[in-house]
Amino acid sequence: MSCVRSLFALTVLSILLAACGGGGGGSGSYHIAISHTTPGVTCEATLITLTLHDDDDHSPVAVDADKVVALTYSPSVDAGNPTSVTVQDGESTAQFYLSQTTDIGQIDIDADNSSDGISDPDDHGSEDPYIEFRDTAFLFYADGNPVSTTAIGAQIAGLISSSNPSSQTLELRAIETDTNTKACTSAITGTETVQIAYECKNPTSCSSTNRLSFSSAVDTETITRNNDGATLSYTDVNMSFDSDGIAGFTVNYSDAGQIKLYAQKVVASASPNPGYTLEGSSNNFVVRPFGFDIDFSDLRSADWLDNSALDGTASNLTYATGASGTAYLKAEEGFLGTLSAVVWQSADDSPIDGIPDTNANLTDNVVAENFGQETSASSITFSHSLIAPTIGDGGVSGTFTASAVTVGGGSSSFSSGVATSTMNWNEVGVIDITGSLSDYLSDTSADITGTANDVGRFYPDHFVLTSSVGGYGNACATGTAFSYIGQSFGYASSSEPSVTVIPKRSGNDSSATINNYLGDFKKLTTGSIVMDTALTSANAGVDLSNLPVTATYSAPTLSDGGSGSESNTILTFNSADTYTYTRTTNALVAPFSVALSLEVNSLTDSDGVKAEDGSDVDISASAPFTFTPTSTGTLQRFGRLRLENAFGPETAALNVPINVEYYTGSDFIRNEDDGCLVLANTNLDLEVTDDDSAPNDSFNYTAGIITNITIDSGTTDGSIGNSPFSSGTANFNFSAPGADATAAIEIQTTDTSAMSWLLYNWDGVDQGSDLDFLDDNPSSTAIFGRYRGHDKILFWREESN
């Protein structure tokens, strides 16, 4: 008891200053708030605290110079108590001990700084409470000291007060003043029934159920709740008091706010001692929520429920471990985040540090329903951190926004401990989203946080396309380069066009470009692009309509954009792509340069992200993305293969003209630029028609046989002198069959698929009734010797084709 007596004997002012950490920022007008625990006992001093508060938000305000505060007491107290204290420069708080050796009730402490016109409210409310001194009382202790000296500190909702991280030893001391020595002695010992109550100070109204569990060494009870200022209702609790009148206890409050404990016991008279009542109260102390559970339209709750794991299975799409995670939201697409202030449970905090573990399941925790009903307002701070792609892999954090969430005050966002916020993130990838509140109810040790880990996967809103047009080439380049109409052509050497795919968030300007569409977060494949294969050129046909073109495409190659644009994807067209002008009689026009635009009908990645036209409209077959490769040096010619008749003696070799021609716009001429056309034996079909009756050597040879052709007693060999053609001619010859070996050899080309672009309408007949008159292989006749004509032919006219 020596410590108690020394405190009781204190007659000089003790000033204990605490740093404020802020200058209010409210109205600019201030008052002095007085706080203490009551009743005090007549055998020891009680600590009184003065704090300079802003009038509006009641936040502590640091003074900019020493401030002397005058103290008066009504009714008068013992001599020797301080009559003034000084709040020192830069501080907001001053403390002093008040002692009173006789029983007295409702002492009004007045604190006044007349020079600045600042005083206490003088309303006997929460910032100007009366203090009583009694000969008998209950005193609440924390860590061996009265709570007026060592306050019950901030607690965590749902976590017992004796547990880490802020463990305290809490005790209730039954104390009385010895009438002879005036020293503090125990008022009761042994197991006694004590009435316990709790009062909700801030919020001033409790939630709908009793949330405080109070445990002594011999009993545990749920304590009756009381709104601020209400007549107290108590709950009986058995407590075991030692010889010093001290009984240990713990509390566990499963809600949030600032509360106060009360204890009372009526002690019956025992002759010669009269009966008396022990009463006492704790300091106001804060109980913060364990953390914030952040969910998104209950998808995380559903994810936990389906298999007791957060794994993004089925339709629970908010969790992704990386690029392989299921697509959740488009970049910058708004989504609803739900914050629930939750109570601690052991599975979420190992080892116990009062902070939710990474990926802890808070969806099944009890909600602290009173959170958000506090008298003064504060705000949740939202932040995010990039998980993937990492900064080291080129990722950027992007911009995360969340609509304001207000805690308490007149317009709180919370109802029953739950609030919502509309959020969005403007990038691709996976992020953590954190909500936090510092210094809950102005308690610097009552920070609250909650993190939704691995939220995603976020993907682009759309793509926009740009092109590198490349250039067309020609099928033949042995002279003046050209292609025949109907013959496929491709790109000039190293001139393949490309399409650059630019990922975008909402909007299309440069600021809307996505940066994190990188690596495996890219979901484009070679099959993502769909090209129009039935094209229309800008080249006019005979009837002035535009000539159609057929395109064939092979898989493009994919590559990343250049430095600073790695999120772009370049699709480079395949050098094997071909384009073919449709060859009809309408295409029988003078040579022209290629005038052909390419059309991207769609581009879609595996997430379903589509390319748009720059006006929020998806590109399509009816609204394609177009670009036109250059056509410098390209030339399209309408060509045909022509075989001419030849006559000569059987004793000499015979040259049969086989030439390739093109239409100039007025006539066909030999295409002297063609050194590319290949004519093989298999392209020729020979039939011998003998000109005499004996022996009859008429015979239709199998296509491709052009040597050892029997004519009467001799033979002839056909040979192709130029394959490929030279200056547009094949230089085809038959060797001399010998004297008296006379006959006509009919020559016709075959294998039209190899030279379909050189067929022509030689007979004026639509062979397949398909309106394609350009369907005839060329033919001619080579005659050795005198030819008298066939017996069944009445009229013979020489004609070549």
PDB file of N, CA and C in Angstrom, residues 588-648:
ATOM      1  N   LEU A 588     -11.901  -9.545-119.040  1.00  0.00           N
ATOM      2  CA  LEU A 588     -11.141  -9.401-120.273  1.00  0.00           C
ATOM      3  C   LEU A 588     -10.913  -7.910-120.534  1.00  0.00           C
ATOM      4  N   VAL A 589      -9.957  -7.367-119.788  1.00  0.00           N
ATOM      5  CA  VAL A 589      -9.665  -5.937-119.830  1.00  0.00           C
ATOM      6  C   VAL A 589      -8.164  -5.746-120.002  1.00  0.00           C
ATOM      7  N   ALA A 590      -7.795  -4.532-120.273  1.00  0.00           N
ATOM      8  CA  ALA A 590      -6.385  -4.192-120.427  1.00  0.00           C
ATOM      9  C   ALA A 590      -5.650  -4.402-119.108  1.00  0.00           C
ATOM     10  N   PRO A 591      -4.340  -4.595-119.158  1.00  0.00           N
ATOM     11  CA  PRO A 591      -3.569  -4.796-117.924  1.00  0.00           C
ATOM     12  C   PRO A 591      -3.783  -3.648-116.928  1.00  0.00           C
ATOM     13  N   PHE A 592      -3.706  -3.988-115.658  1.00  0.00           N
ATOM     14  CA  PHE A 592      -3.924  -2.994-114.601  1.00  0.00           C
ATOM     15  C   PHE A 592      -3.074  -3.351-113.383  1.00  0.00           C
ATOM     16  N   SER A 593      -2.852  -2.343-112.539  1.00  0.00           N
ATOM     17  CA  SER A 593      -2.184  -2.567-111.253  1.00  0.00           C
ATOM     18  C   SER A 593      -3.208  -3.019-110.220  1.00  0.00           C
ATOM     19  N   VAL A 594      -2.755  -3.821-109.273  1.00  0.00           N
ATOM     20  CA  VAL A 594      -3.647  -4.318-108.225  1.00  0.00           C
ATOM     21  C   VAL A 594      -4.158  -3.143-107.390  1.00  0.00           C
ATOM     22  N   ALA A 595      -5.454  -3.113-107.177  1.00  0.00           N
ATOM     23  CA  ALA A 595      -6.086  -2.123-106.284  1.00  0.00           C
ATOM     24  C   ALA A 595      -7.025  -2.901-105.369  1.00  0.00           C
ATOM     25  N   LEU A 596      -6.454  -3.375-104.272  1.00  0.00           N
ATOM     26  CA  LEU A 596      -7.192  -4.327-103.436  1.00  0.00           C
ATOM     27  C   LEU A 596      -6.987  -4.021-101.961  1.00  0.00           C
ATOM     28  N   SER A 597      -8.085  -3.761-101.265  1.00  0.00           N
ATOM     29  CA  SER A 597      -8.053  -3.568 -99.812  1.00  0.00           C
ATOM     30  C   SER A 597      -8.353  -4.884 -99.117  1.00  0.00           C
ATOM     31  N   LEU A 598      -7.662  -5.119 -97.994  1.00  0.00           N
ATOM     32  CA  LEU A 598      -7.894  -6.309 -97.183  1.00  0.00           C
ATOM     33  C   LEU A 598      -8.832  -5.959 -96.038  1.00  0.00           C
ATOM     34  N   GLU A 599      -9.607  -6.921 -95.623  1.00  0.00           N
ATOM     35  CA  GLU A 599     -10.647  -6.674 -94.628  1.00  0.00           C
ATOM     36  C   GLU A 599     -10.535  -7.664 -93.475  1.00  0.00           C
ATOM     37  N   VAL A 600     -10.410  -7.101 -92.246  1.00  0.00           N
ATOM     38  CA  VAL A 600     -10.460  -7.916 -91.034  1.00  0.00           C
ATOM     39  C   VAL A 600     -11.913  -7.928 -90.570  1.00  0.00           C
ATOM     40  N   ASN A 601     -12.539  -9.087 -90.656  1.00  0.00           N
ATOM     41  CA  ASN A 601     -13.957  -9.193 -90.280  1.00  0.00           C
ATOM     42  C   ASN A 601     -14.162  -9.275 -88.779  1.00  0.00           C
ATOM     43  N   SER A 602     -13.192  -9.824 -88.070  1.00  0.00           N
ATOM     44  CA  SER A 602     -13.283  -9.871 -86.609  1.00  0.00           C
ATOM     45  C   SER A 602     -11.922 -10.203 -86.038  1.00  0.00           C
ATOM     46  N   LEU A 603     -11.740  -9.790 -84.794  1.00  0.00           N
ATOM     47  CA  LEU A 603     -10.559 -10.190 -84.033  1.00  0.00           C
ATOM     48  C   LEU A 603     -11.010 -10.355 -82.592  1.00  0.00           C
ATOM     49  N   THR A 604     -10.859 -11.561 -82.080  1.00  0.00           N
ATOM     50  CA  THR A 604     -11.366 -11.885 -80.748  1.00  0.00           C
ATOM     51  C   THR A 604     -10.356 -12.761 -80.034  1.00  0.00           C
ATOM     52  N   ASP A 605      -9.981 -12.381 -78.808  1.00  0.00           N
ATOM     53  CA  ASP A 605      -9.081 -13.255 -78.052  1.00  0.00           C
ATOM     54  C   ASP A 605      -9.893 -14.305 -77.311  1.00  0.00           C
ATOM     55  N   SER A 606      -9.207 -15.176 -76.588  1.00  0.00           N
ATOM     56  CA  SER A 606      -9.897 -16.307 -75.955  1.00  0.00           C
ATOM     57  C   SER A 606     -10.764 -15.888 -74.779  1.00  0.00           C
ATOM     58  N   ASP A 607     -10.634 -14.640 -74.321  1.00  0.00           N
ATOM     59  CA  ASP A 607     -11.540 -14.112 -73.299  1.00  0.00           C
ATOM     60  C   ASP A 607     -12.791 -13.501 -73.910  1.00  0.00           C
ATOM     61  N   GLY A 608     -12.859 -13.476 -75.229  1.00  0.00           N
ATOM     62  CA  GLY A 608     -14.005 -12.854 -75.882  1.00  0.00           C
ATOM     63  C   GLY A 608     -13.849 -11.365 -76.098  1.00  0.00           C
ATOM     64  N   VAL A 609     -12.646 -10.834 -75.858  1.00  0.00           N
ATOM     65  CA  VAL A 609     -12.406  -9.410 -76.099  1.00  0.00           C
ATOM     66  C   VAL A 609     -12.323  -9.192 -77.606  1.00  0.00           C
ATOM     67  N   LYS A 610     -13.061  -8.190 -78.100  1.00  0.00           N
ATOM     68  CA  LYS A 610     -13.168  -7.971 -79.532  1.00  0.00           C
ATOM     69  C   LYS A 610     -12.510  -6.660 -79.945  1.00  0.00           C
ATOM     70  N   ALA A 611     -12.132  -6.621 -81.203  1.00  0.00           N
ATOM     71  CA  ALA A 611     -11.630  -5.378 -81.776  1.00  0.00           C
ATOM     72  C   ALA A 611     -12.802  -4.492 -82.147  1.00  0.00           C
ATOM     73  N   GLU A 612     -12.637  -3.185 -81.882  1.00  0.00           N
ATOM     74  CA  GLU A 612     -13.665  -2.208 -82.216  1.00  0.00           C
ATOM     75  C   GLU A 612     -13.139  -1.250 -83.278  1.00  0.00           C
ATOM     76  N   ASP A 613     -14.075  -0.503 -83.849  1.00  0.00           N
ATOM     77  CA  ASP A 613     -13.730   0.385 -84.957  1.00  0.00           C
ATOM     78  C   ASP A 613     -13.294   1.771 -84.522  1.00  0.00           C
ATOM     79  N   GLY A 614     -13.166   1.990 -83.205  1.00  0.00           N
ATOM     80  CA  GLY A 614     -12.824   3.308 -82.703  1.00  0.00           C
ATOM     81  C   GLY A 614     -14.021   4.112 -82.278  1.00  0.00           C
ATOM     82  N   SER A 615     -15.215   3.560 -82.522  1.00  0.00           N
ATOM     83  CA  SER A 615     -16.453   4.242 -82.115  1.00  0.00           C
ATOM     84  C   SER A 615     -17.320   3.315 -81.283  1.00  0.00           C
ATOM     85  N   ASP A 616     -16.676   2.431 -80.550  1.00  0.00           N
ATOM     86  CA  ASP A 616     -17.364   1.494 -79.664  1.00  0.00           C
ATOM     87  C   ASP A 616     -18.251   0.514 -80.418  1.00  0.00           C
ATOM     88  N   VAL A 617     -17.923   0.257 -81.687  1.00  0.00           N
ATOM     89  CA  VAL A 617     -18.668  -0.713 -82.484  1.00  0.00           C
ATOM     90  C   VAL A 617     -17.704  -1.823 -82.877  1.00  0.00           C
ATOM     91  N   ASP A 618     -18.101  -3.071 -82.616  1.00  0.00           N
ATOM     92  CA  ASP A 618     -17.253  -4.200 -82.982  1.00  0.00           C
ATOM     93  C   ASP A 618     -17.068  -4.244 -84.493  1.00  0.00           C
ATOM     94  N   ILE A 619     -15.841  -4.513 -84.925  1.00  0.00           N
ATOM     95  CA  ILE A 619     -15.652  -4.725 -86.353  1.00  0.00           C
ATOM     96  C   ILE A 619     -16.352  -6.020 -86.739  1.00  0.00           C
ATOM     97  N   SER A 620     -16.829  -6.083 -87.981  1.00  0.00           N
ATOM     98  CA  SER A 620     -17.607  -7.227 -88.435  1.00  0.00           C
ATOM     99  C   SER A 620     -17.516  -7.298 -89.948  1.00  0.00           C
ATOM    100  N   ALA A 621     -18.154  -8.318 -90.520  1.00  0.00           N
ATOM    101  CA  ALA A 621     -18.156  -8.454 -91.971  1.00  0.00           C
ATOM    102  C   ALA A 621     -18.819  -7.257 -92.634  1.00  0.00           C
ATOM    103  N   SER A 622     -19.803  -6.673 -91.953  1.00  0.00           N
ATOM    104  CA  SER A 622     -20.487  -5.506 -92.515  1.00  0.00           C
ATOM    105  C   SER A 622     -19.771  -4.201 -92.190  1.00  0.00           C
ATOM    106  N   ALA A 623     -18.868  -4.236 -91.205  1.00  0.00           N
ATOM    107  CA  ALA A 623     -18.094  -3.044 -90.832  1.00  0.00           C
ATOM    108  C   ALA A 623     -16.676  -3.473 -90.505  1.00  0.00           C
ATOM    109  N   PRO A 624     -15.925  -3.914 -91.522  1.00  0.00           N
ATOM    110  CA  PRO A 624     -14.598  -4.476 -91.262  1.00  0.00           C
ATOM    111  C   PRO A 624     -13.546  -3.396 -91.043  1.00  0.00           C
ATOM    112  N   PHE A 625     -12.425  -3.842 -90.498  1.00  0.00           N
ATOM    113  CA  PHE A 625     -11.224  -3.004 -90.450  1.00  0.00           C
ATOM    114  C   PHE A 625     -10.482  -3.239 -91.756  1.00  0.00           C
ATOM    115  N   THR A 626     -10.241  -2.184 -92.522  1.00  0.00           N
ATOM    116  CA  THR A 626      -9.643  -2.339 -93.843  1.00  0.00           C
ATOM    117  C   THR A 626      -8.305  -1.618 -93.931  1.00  0.00           C
ATOM    118  N   PHE A 627      -7.461  -2.142 -94.797  1.00  0.00           N
ATOM    119  CA  PHE A 627      -6.205  -1.478 -95.134  1.00  0.00           C
ATOM    120  C   PHE A 627      -5.786  -1.976 -96.508  1.00  0.00           C
ATOM    121  N   THR A 628      -4.974  -1.197 -97.197  1.00  0.00           N
ATOM    122  CA  THR A 628      -4.642  -1.489 -98.584  1.00  0.00           C
ATOM    123  C   THR A 628      -3.138  -1.602 -98.754  1.00  0.00           C
ATOM    124  N   PRO A 629      -2.638  -2.812 -98.981  1.00  0.00           N
ATOM    125  CA  PRO A 629      -1.211  -2.950 -99.280  1.00  0.00           C
ATOM    126  C   PRO A 629      -0.845  -2.173-100.546  1.00  0.00           C
ATOM    127  N   THR A 630       0.382  -1.726-100.600  1.00  0.00           N
ATOM    128  CA  THR A 630       0.824  -0.991-101.779  1.00  0.00           C
ATOM    129  C   THR A 630       0.863  -1.923-102.989  1.00  0.00           C
ATOM    130  N   SER A 631       0.707  -1.322-104.172  1.00  0.00           N
ATOM    131  CA  SER A 631       0.657  -2.130-105.400  1.00  0.00           C
ATOM    132  C   SER A 631       1.700  -1.682-106.408  1.00  0.00           C
ATOM    133  N   THR A 632       2.695  -0.968-105.936  1.00  0.00           N
ATOM    134  CA  THR A 632       3.741  -0.477-106.834  1.00  0.00           C
ATOM    135  C   THR A 632       4.396  -1.646-107.569  1.00  0.00           C
ATOM    136  N   GLY A 633       4.412  -1.568-108.896  1.00  0.00           N
ATOM    137  CA  GLY A 633       5.064  -2.601-109.696  1.00  0.00           C
ATOM    138  C   GLY A 633       4.206  -3.809-109.971  1.00  0.00           C
ATOM    139  N   THR A 634       2.981  -3.832-109.457  1.00  0.00           N
ATOM    140  CA  THR A 634       2.119  -4.985-109.732  1.00  0.00           C
ATOM    141  C   THR A 634       1.429  -4.797-111.076  1.00  0.00           C
ATOM    142  N   LEU A 635       1.137  -5.921-111.726  1.00  0.00           N
ATOM    143  CA  LEU A 635       0.497  -5.876-113.037  1.00  0.00           C
ATOM    144  C   LEU A 635      -0.338  -7.134-113.214  1.00  0.00           C
ATOM    145  N   GLN A 636      -1.592  -6.945-113.539  1.00  0.00           N
ATOM    146  CA  GLN A 636      -2.489  -8.061-113.818  1.00  0.00           C
ATOM    147  C   GLN A 636      -2.793  -8.070-115.315  1.00  0.00           C
ATOM    148  N   ARG A 637      -2.582  -9.243-115.944  1.00  0.00           N
ATOM    149  CA  ARG A 637      -2.838  -9.381-117.376  1.00  0.00           C
ATOM    150  C   ARG A 637      -3.822 -10.515-117.610  1.00  0.00           C
ATOM    151  N   PHE A 638      -4.750 -10.285-118.550  1.00  0.00           N
ATOM    152  CA  PHE A 638      -5.645 -11.366-118.968  1.00  0.00           C
ATOM    153  C   PHE A 638      -4.894 -12.189-120.005  1.00  0.00           C
ATOM    154  N   GLY A 639      -4.586 -13.435-119.678  1.00  0.00           N
ATOM    155  CA  GLY A 639      -3.764 -14.254-120.550  1.00  0.00           C
ATOM    156  C   GLY A 639      -4.492 -15.459-121.110  1.00  0.00           C
ATOM    157  N   ARG A 640      -3.858 -16.048-122.128  1.00  0.00           N
ATOM    158  CA  ARG A 640      -4.348 -17.318-122.675  1.00  0.00           C
ATOM    159  C   ARG A 640      -3.165 -18.068-123.267  1.00  0.00           C
ATOM    160  N   LEU A 641      -3.295 -19.376-123.328  1.00  0.00           N
ATOM    161  CA  LEU A 641      -2.290 -20.210-123.979  1.00  0.00           C
ATOM    162  C   LEU A 641      -2.807 -20.538-125.374  1.00  0.00           C
ATOM    163  N   ARG A 642      -1.958 -20.322-126.366  1.00  0.00           N
ATOM    164  CA  ARG A 642      -2.386 -20.523-127.758  1.00  0.00           C
ATOM    165  C   ARG A 642      -1.466 -21.522-128.445  1.00  0.00           C
ATOM    166  N   LEU A 643      -2.081 -22.519-129.097  1.00  0.00           N
ATOM    167  CA  LEU A 643      -1.366 -23.472-129.942  1.00  0.00           C
ATOM    168  C   LEU A 643      -1.736 -23.182-131.399  1.00  0.00           C
ATOM    169  N   GLU A 644      -0.727 -23.123-132.282  1.00  0.00           N
ATOM    170  CA  GLU A 644      -0.982 -22.827-133.691  1.00  0.00           C
ATOM    171  C   GLU A 644      -0.701 -24.065-134.549  1.00  0.00           C
ATOM    172  N   ASN A 645      -1.402 -24.135-135.702  1.00  0.00           N
ATOM    173  CA  ASN A 645      -1.183 -25.237-136.642  1.00  0.00           C
ATOM    174  C   ASN A 645       0.189 -25.113-137.299  1.00  0.00           C
ATOM    175  N   ALA A 646       0.695 -26.292-137.705  1.00  0.00           N
ATOM    176  CA  ALA A 646       1.989 -26.309-138.386  1.00  0.00           C
ATOM    177  C   ALA A 646       1.952 -27.352-139.507  1.00  0.00           C
ATOM    178  N   PHE A 647       2.617 -27.068-140.614  1.00  0.00           N
ATOM    179  CA  PHE A 647       2.671 -27.959-141.761  1.00  0.00           C
ATOM    180  C   PHE A 647       4.117 -28.095-142.209  1.00  0.00           C
ATOM    181  N   GLY A 648       4.455 -29.282-142.659  1.00  0.00           N
ATOM    182  CA  GLY A 648       5.807 -29.449-143.149  1.00  0.00           C
ATOM    183  C   GLY A 648       6.030 -30.837-143.720  1.00  0.00           C
TER     184      GLY A 648
END
